[in-house]
Every structure is written in C-alpha cells, then in structure tokens.
Short mmCIF file of C-alpha atoms in Angstrom, two decimals:
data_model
loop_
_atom_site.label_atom_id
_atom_site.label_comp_id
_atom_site.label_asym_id
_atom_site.label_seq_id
_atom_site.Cartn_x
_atom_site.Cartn_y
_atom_site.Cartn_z
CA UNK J 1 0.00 0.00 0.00
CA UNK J 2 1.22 3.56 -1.14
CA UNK J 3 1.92 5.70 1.50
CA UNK J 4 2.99 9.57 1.76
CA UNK J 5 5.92 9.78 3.48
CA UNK J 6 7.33 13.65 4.42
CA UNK J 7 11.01 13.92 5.60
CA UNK J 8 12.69 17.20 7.25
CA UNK J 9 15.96 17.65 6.50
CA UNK J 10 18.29 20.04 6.34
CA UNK J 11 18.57 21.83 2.79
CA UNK J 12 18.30 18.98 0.12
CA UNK J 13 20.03 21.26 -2.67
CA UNK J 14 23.14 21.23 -0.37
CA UNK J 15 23.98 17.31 0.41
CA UNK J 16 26.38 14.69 -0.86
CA UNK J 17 24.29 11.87 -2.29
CA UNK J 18 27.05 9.14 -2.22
CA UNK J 19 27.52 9.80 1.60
CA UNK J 20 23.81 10.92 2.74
CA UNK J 21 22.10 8.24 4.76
CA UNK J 22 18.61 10.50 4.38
CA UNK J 23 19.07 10.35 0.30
CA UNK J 24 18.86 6.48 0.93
CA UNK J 25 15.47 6.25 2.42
CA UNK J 26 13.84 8.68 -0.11
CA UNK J 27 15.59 6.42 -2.55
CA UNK J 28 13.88 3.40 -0.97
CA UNK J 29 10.89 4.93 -0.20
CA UNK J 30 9.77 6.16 -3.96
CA UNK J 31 11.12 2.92 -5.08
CA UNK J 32 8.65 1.28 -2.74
CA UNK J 33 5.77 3.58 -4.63
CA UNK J 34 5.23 5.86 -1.25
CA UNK J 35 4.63 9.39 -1.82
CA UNK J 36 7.46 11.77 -1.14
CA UNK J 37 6.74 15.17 0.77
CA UNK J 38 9.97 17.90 1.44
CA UNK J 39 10.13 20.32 4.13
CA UNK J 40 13.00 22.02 5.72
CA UNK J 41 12.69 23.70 10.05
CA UNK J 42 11.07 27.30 8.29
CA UNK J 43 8.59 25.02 7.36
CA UNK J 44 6.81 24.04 10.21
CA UNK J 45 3.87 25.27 12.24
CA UNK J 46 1.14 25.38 14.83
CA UNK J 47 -2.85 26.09 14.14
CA UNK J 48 -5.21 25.75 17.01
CA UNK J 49 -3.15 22.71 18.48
CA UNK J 50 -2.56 21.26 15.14
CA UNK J 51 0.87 20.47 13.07
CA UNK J 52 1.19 21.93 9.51
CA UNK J 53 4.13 22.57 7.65
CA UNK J 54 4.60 23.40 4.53
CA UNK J 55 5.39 20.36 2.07
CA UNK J 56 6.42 20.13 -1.47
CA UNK J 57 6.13 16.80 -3.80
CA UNK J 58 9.50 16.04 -3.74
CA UNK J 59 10.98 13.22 -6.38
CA UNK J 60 14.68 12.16 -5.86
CA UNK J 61 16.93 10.24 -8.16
CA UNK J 62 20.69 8.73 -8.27
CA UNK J 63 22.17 11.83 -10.22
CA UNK J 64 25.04 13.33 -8.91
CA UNK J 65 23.89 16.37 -12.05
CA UNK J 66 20.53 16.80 -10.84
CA UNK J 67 19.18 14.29 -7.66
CA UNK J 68 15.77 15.65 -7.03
CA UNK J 69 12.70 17.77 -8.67
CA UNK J 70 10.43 19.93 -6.24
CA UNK J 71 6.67 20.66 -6.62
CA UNK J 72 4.76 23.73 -5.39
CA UNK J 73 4.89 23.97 -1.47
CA UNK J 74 1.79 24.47 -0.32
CA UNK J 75 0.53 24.26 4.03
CA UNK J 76 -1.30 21.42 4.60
CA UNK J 77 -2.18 19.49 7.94
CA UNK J 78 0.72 17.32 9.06
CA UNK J 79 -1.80 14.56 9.79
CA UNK J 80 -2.88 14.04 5.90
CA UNK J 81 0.60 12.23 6.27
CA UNK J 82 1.12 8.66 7.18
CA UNK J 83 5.03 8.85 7.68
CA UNK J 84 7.28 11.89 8.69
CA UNK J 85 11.13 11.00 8.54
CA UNK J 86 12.52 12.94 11.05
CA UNK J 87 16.22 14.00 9.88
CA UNK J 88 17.81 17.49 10.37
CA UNK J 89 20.85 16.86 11.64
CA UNK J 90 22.47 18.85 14.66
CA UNK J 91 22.83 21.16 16.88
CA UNK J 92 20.41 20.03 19.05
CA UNK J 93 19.18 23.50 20.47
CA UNK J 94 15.75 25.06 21.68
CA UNK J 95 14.53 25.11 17.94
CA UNK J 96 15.58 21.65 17.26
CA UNK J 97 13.38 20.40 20.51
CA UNK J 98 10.59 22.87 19.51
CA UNK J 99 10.41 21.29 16.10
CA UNK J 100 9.78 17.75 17.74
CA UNK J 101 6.82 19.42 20.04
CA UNK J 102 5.43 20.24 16.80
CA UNK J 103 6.31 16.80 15.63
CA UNK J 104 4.96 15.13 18.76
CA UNK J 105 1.36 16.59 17.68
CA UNK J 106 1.39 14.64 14.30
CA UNK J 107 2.45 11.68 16.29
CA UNK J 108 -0.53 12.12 18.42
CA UNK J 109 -2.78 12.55 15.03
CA UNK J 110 -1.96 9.36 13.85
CA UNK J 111 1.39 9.71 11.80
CA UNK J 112 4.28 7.73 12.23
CA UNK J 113 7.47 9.50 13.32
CA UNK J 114 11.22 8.14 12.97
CA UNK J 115 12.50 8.41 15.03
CA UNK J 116 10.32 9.61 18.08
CA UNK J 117 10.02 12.94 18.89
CA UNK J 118 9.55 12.33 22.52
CA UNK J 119 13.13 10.61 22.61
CA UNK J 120 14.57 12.65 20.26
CA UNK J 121 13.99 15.82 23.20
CA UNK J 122 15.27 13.06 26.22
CA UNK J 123 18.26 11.12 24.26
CA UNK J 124 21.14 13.43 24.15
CA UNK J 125 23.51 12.12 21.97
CA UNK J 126 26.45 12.71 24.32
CA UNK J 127 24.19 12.31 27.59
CA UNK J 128 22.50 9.49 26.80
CA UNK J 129 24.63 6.98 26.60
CA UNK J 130 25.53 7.24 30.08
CA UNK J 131 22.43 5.15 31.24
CA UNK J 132 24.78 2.47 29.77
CA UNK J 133 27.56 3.12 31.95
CA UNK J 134 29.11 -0.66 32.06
CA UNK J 135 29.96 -0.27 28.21
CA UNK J 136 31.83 3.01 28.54
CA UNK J 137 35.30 4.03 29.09
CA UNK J 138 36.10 5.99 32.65
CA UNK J 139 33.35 9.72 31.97
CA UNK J 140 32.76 12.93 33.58
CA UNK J 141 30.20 14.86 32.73
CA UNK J 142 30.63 18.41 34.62
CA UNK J 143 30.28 22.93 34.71
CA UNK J 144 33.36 22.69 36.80
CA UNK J 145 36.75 23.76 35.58
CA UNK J 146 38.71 21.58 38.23
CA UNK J 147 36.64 18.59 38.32
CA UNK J 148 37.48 18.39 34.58
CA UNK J 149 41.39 19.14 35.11
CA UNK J 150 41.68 16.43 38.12
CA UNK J 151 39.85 14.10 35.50
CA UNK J 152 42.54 15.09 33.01
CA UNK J 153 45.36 14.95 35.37
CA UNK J 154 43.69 11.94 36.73
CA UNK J 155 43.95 9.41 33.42
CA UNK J 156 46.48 11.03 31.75
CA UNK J 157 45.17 11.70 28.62
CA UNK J 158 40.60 12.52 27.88
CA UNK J 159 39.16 13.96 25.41
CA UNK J 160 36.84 16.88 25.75
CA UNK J 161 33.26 17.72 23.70
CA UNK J 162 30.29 19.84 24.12
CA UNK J 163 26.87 17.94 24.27
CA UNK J 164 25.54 19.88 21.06
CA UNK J 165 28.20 19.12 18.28
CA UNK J 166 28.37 16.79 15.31
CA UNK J 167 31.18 15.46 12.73
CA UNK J 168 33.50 15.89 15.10
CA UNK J 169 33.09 19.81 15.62
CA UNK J 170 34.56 21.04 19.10
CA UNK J 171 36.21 18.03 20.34
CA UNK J 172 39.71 17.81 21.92
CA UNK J 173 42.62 15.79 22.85
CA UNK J 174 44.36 16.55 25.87
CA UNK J 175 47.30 15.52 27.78
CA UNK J 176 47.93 16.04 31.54
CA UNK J 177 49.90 19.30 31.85
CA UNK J 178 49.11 20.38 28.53
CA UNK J 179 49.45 24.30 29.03
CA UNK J 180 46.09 25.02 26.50
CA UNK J 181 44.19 22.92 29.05
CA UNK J 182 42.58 25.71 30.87
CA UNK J 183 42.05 27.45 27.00
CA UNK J 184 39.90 24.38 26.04
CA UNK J 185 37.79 24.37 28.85
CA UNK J 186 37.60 28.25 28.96
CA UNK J 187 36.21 27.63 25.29
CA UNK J 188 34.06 24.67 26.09
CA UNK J 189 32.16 25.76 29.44
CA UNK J 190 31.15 29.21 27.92
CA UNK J 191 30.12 27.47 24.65
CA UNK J 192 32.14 30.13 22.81
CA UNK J 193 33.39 33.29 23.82
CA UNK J 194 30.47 35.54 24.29
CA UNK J 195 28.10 33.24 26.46
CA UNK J 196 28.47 34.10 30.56
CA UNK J 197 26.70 30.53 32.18
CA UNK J 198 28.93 27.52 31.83
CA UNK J 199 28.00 24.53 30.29
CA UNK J 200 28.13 20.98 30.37
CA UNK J 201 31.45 19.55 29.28
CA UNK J 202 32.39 15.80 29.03
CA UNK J 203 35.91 14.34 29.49
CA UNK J 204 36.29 11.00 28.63
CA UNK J 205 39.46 9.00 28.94
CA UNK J 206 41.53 8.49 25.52
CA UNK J 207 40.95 5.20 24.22
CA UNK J 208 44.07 4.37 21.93
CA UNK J 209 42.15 2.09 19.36
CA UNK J 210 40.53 4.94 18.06
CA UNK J 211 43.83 4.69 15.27
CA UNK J 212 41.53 1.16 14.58
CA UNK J 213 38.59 3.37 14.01
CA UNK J 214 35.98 4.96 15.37
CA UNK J 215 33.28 2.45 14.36
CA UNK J 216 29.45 2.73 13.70
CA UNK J 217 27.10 0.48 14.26
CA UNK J 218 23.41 1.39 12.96
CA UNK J 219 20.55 -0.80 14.82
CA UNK J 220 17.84 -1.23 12.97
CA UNK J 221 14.14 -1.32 15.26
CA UNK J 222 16.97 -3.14 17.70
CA UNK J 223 18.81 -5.07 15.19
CA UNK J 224 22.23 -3.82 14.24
CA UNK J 225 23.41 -4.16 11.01
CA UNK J 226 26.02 -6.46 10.85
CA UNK J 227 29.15 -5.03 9.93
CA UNK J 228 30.29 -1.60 10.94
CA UNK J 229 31.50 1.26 9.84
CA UNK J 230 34.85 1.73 11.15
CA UNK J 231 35.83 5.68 10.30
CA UNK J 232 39.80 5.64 10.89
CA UNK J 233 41.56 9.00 11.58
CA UNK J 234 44.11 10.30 8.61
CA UNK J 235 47.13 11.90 9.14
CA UNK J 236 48.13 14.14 12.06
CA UNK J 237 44.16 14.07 13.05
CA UNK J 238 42.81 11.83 15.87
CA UNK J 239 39.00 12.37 15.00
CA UNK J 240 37.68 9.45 12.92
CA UNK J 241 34.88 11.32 11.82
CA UNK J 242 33.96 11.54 8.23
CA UNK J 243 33.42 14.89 8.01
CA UNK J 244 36.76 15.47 9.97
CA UNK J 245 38.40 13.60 6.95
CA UNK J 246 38.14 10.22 8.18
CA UNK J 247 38.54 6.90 5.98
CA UNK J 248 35.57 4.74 6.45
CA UNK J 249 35.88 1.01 6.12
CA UNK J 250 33.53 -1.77 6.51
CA UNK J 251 34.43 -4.43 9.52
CA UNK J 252 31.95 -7.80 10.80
CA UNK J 253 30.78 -6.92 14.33
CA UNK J 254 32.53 -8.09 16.80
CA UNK J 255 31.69 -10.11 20.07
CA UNK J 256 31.75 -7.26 22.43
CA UNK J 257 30.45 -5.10 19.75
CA UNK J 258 27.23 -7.39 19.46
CA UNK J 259 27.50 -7.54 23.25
CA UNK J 260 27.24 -3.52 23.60
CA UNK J 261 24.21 -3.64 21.57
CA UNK J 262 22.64 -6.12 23.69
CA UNK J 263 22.62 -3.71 26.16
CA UNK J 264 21.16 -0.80 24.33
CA UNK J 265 18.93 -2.10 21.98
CA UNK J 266 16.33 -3.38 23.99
CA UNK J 267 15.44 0.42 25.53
CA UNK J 268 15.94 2.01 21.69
CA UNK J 269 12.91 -0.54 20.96
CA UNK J 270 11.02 0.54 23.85
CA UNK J 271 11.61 4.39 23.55
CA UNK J 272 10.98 4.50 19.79
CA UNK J 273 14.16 5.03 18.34
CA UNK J 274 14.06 2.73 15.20
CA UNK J 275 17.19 4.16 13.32
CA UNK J 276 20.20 4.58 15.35
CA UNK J 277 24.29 4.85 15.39
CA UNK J 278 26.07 3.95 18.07
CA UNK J 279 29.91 5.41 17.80
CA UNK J 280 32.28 2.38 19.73
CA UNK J 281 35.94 3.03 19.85
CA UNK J 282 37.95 -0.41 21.08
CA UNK J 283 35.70 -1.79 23.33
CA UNK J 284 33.97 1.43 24.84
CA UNK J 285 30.60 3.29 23.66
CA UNK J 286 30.96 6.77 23.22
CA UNK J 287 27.71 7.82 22.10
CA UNK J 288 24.49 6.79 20.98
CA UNK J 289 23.47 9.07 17.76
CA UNK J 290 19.53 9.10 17.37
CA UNK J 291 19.10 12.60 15.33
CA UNK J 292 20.25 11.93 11.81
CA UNK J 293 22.70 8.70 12.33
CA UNK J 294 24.58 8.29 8.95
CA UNK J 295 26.81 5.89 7.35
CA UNK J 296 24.29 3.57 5.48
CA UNK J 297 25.50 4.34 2.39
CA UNK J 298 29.06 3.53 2.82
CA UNK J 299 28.02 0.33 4.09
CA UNK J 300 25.46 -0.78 1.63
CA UNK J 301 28.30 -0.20 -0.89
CA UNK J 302 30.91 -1.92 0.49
CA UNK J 303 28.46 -5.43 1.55
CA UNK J 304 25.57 -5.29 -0.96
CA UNK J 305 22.95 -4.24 1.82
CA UNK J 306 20.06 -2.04 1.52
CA UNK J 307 19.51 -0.45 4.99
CA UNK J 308 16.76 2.12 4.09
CA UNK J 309 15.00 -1.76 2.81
CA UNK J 310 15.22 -2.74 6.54
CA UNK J 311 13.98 0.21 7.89
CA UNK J 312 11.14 0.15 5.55
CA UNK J 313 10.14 -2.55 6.32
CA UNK J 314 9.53 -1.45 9.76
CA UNK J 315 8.43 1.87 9.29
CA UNK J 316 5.23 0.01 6.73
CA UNK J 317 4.87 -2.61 8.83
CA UNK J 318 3.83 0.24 11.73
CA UNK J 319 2.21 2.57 9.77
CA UNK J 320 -0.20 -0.10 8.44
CA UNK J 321 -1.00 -1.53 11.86
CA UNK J 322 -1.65 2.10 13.10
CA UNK J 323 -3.93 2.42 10.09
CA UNK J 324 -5.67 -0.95 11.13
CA UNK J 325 -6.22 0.29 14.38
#
C-alpha cells in the first residue's frame, strides 16, 4: 500500500548523495511507490493545536547532475501524512526540541514519526549513553573547571566535547599538563566566547584504538546491522569522523560489539528510536546518535545491503498496523 511519506531535512540542494544516509530512504521509499513530501525547520507550524508545515512533492533520483525535482509547497495538515522521517541533523538547540513538540502533535494525530520525537527531546547524543555506563570508558560529565582538570590529570590523557556538536566539531585531545588545558575548557564551558553561564562539558578518557577506528554500528528497530563502519583518523588528526576527513571502512561486528548492543537495543525498541548509530571506539561506547545517524551508504556499498530496505520494512509494517487500528 502507497503511503505519503514527508522527511525534514536540512537543505536537500546542499547534500552529498554518495555519503547521505537521508538520500537512501527517499531512494527506498519512492522505489517502494510511497509518496514523497519535502520540508525544511522554516517550514513548520502550529494552528489551534494542530501540526502543519509546509510540504512540497519532492521526487529524488541517483544523479550526482541533478538528484531531485520539487513541486509547489503548499501548508497542509501534518496529519494528511502517514510517515514523517525525522532528519535534520544537529545542533540540538531550543529550535531543534521545539520542532519535535510540533512533531509530537502529528504523532498524536496518527502519523508515524522516525525516530520519536519524545526521545529525540530526552536522548542526548552525548548524555544518553551514560544510562549504559558498564559499556563506557572511565566519563565525567561536569560545569566545573577543576573537576574536569583532576579528571585530566587523573587518566592522563581525555578527550573533551560539548553535548551539542556533530562530525566531530569542538572536540579535543588533551594531555595532563598540557598548558592550553585551561584554553579548552575556557572555550568549552562558555560554549564560545560571548556566552556568561557555563555549560556541560564531558571528558572521557583516551581510548588508543581509536587509530583502529571509530566504528558505527546502525541498529535497525533493535537489530544492528552487521558489519560496521569503522571511520579511521588520517594523518596528524585523531577524530575518525567523516566529516573530519576520516577513511571509512567496513568491519563484521565483533563479540563485544554485538554484546554492547545487547545492552542498548532493547530500551531504543522501547523508547521509539528505530534508526540509530552507536559510535564504539575499542571496546567502549561513546555515544548513541539518534538525530540523523549516517553511514548507510558507505556500508550498503561496500556489503551489498540495503539499509533504508530494513527500515522500511519497519516503518510500513507500523504505519499499516496504526492504520488498522
């Protein structure tokens, strides 16, 4: 059964198709014969306790030259939709959680949202994965300039991150006695230099396999695909990330890997989260990404999968049991 399927993403115009997880699923989904329906975050909007937003027929194609068509946006009720993909990447700041209120409306009207709005606002990507504990390396999550240096001086060597970043942005290795410690967390806690109330800042101690990769694993409805994407840091740089000029390559899951998921994949299930990446370095999480997780792509390439397929077939097999109920 055909079903119309919106997605919010960040500017379409403006991605990498070979690399864009997002690109996938429209791929999958017009293949399917669903209906494809584009908005951006101007686009959405409140009428007496109702979600609209402002969609245009959207057709996408594998054309590096030319990879989608628009049709006339016009404001409709989000609840004429069965399926709203749920994608603009980070920050996640007070528009990003307002956008999910909005979302959380639709939900309540019947549409399906990936991945829930309700978890999107409570799963910190950073934060989050510290209800799993036992799988991380030693953490600190803290405002407080010396808690973070005795951390530092404590394990010799951490790495420091906002909560709000992505690809790698604002992240940094740091050695005990390094005399641009108290720069970086100047930096971090005022999240820049013009803010006056500190913020969060983890430390997290420096796991050296990340030269092995930085590896994703993307569980699917709380069954991980099953190789990862390990994303393995070039040069000079110690960030794996892709967008910090990483090398990805495809590797089987290992035994602790699938061991790591067994611990987090029952509570994605439960909270909603059908599409997620966890980042593992060695043996350790280091964060569960349930925004806009990426890397499907990459991996379909390199093992002959089709991801967006498995989530599909989720994502249908929901929306028509909603429908019959």
């Amino acid at each position: 059964m055909a079903l119309s399927v919106a997605v919010l993403m960040d500017p379409i115009s403006a991605i990498k198709i070979a690399k864009d997880t997002t690109f996938a699923m429209l791929l999958e989904a017009q293949r399917r014969g669903h209906a494809l329906f584009y908005m951006e975050q101007g686009d959405l909007a409140v009428r007496d306790g109702k979600a609209w937003a402002r969609l245009a027929p959207l057709q996408v194609k594998e054309d590096p030259s030319g990879w989608f068509s628009l049709g006339e946006a016009r404001w409709q009720e989000l609840a004429g939709m069965d399926v709203v993909l749920m994608r603009k990447d980070p920050p996640v700041d007070s528009q990003f959680i307002y956008d999910t209120m909005v979302l959380s409306l639709a939900q309540r009207a019947g549409v399906t949202v990936v991945n829930d709005p309700q978890a999107l606002r409570d799963c910190n990507e950073k934060m989050y994965a510290l209800d799993f504990a036992q799988c991380m390396a030693p953490t600190l999550l803290s405002r407080d300039k010396g808690d973070l240096r005795r951390f530092v001086a404590e394990h010799g060597e951490a790495v420091l991150k906002p909560l709000d970043g992505m690809g790698g942005r604002g992240i940094f290795r740091v050695r005990a006695g390094d005399s641009n410690l108290n720069s970086m967390l100047e930096t971090l806690l005022s999240g820049g230099l013009h803010s006056h109330q500190a913020e969060f800042v983890m430390a997290q101690k420096f796991i050296p396999q990340i030269s092995a990769g930085d590896k994703r694993i993307l569980i699917v409805d709380g069954e991980p695909v099953p190789y990862a994407l390990a994303r393995i840091p070039q040069g000079d740089e110690f960030r794996g990330n892709l967008a910090a000029g990483g090398r990805g390559e495809g590797v089987p899951l290992s035994d602790r890997d699938r061991w790591i998921v067994s611990q987090v994949a029952p509570e994605l299930r439960q909270r909603g989260l059908l599409f997620v990446g966890l980042d593992v370095i060695g043996d350790y999480l280091t964060e569960i990404n349930v925004t806009s997780p990426t890397c499907a792509r990459e991996l379909d390439k390199q093992f002959g999968l089709n991801i967006a397929g498995q989530l599909f077939d989720v994502i249908e097999h929901i929306t028509l049991g909603n429908r019959a109920a």
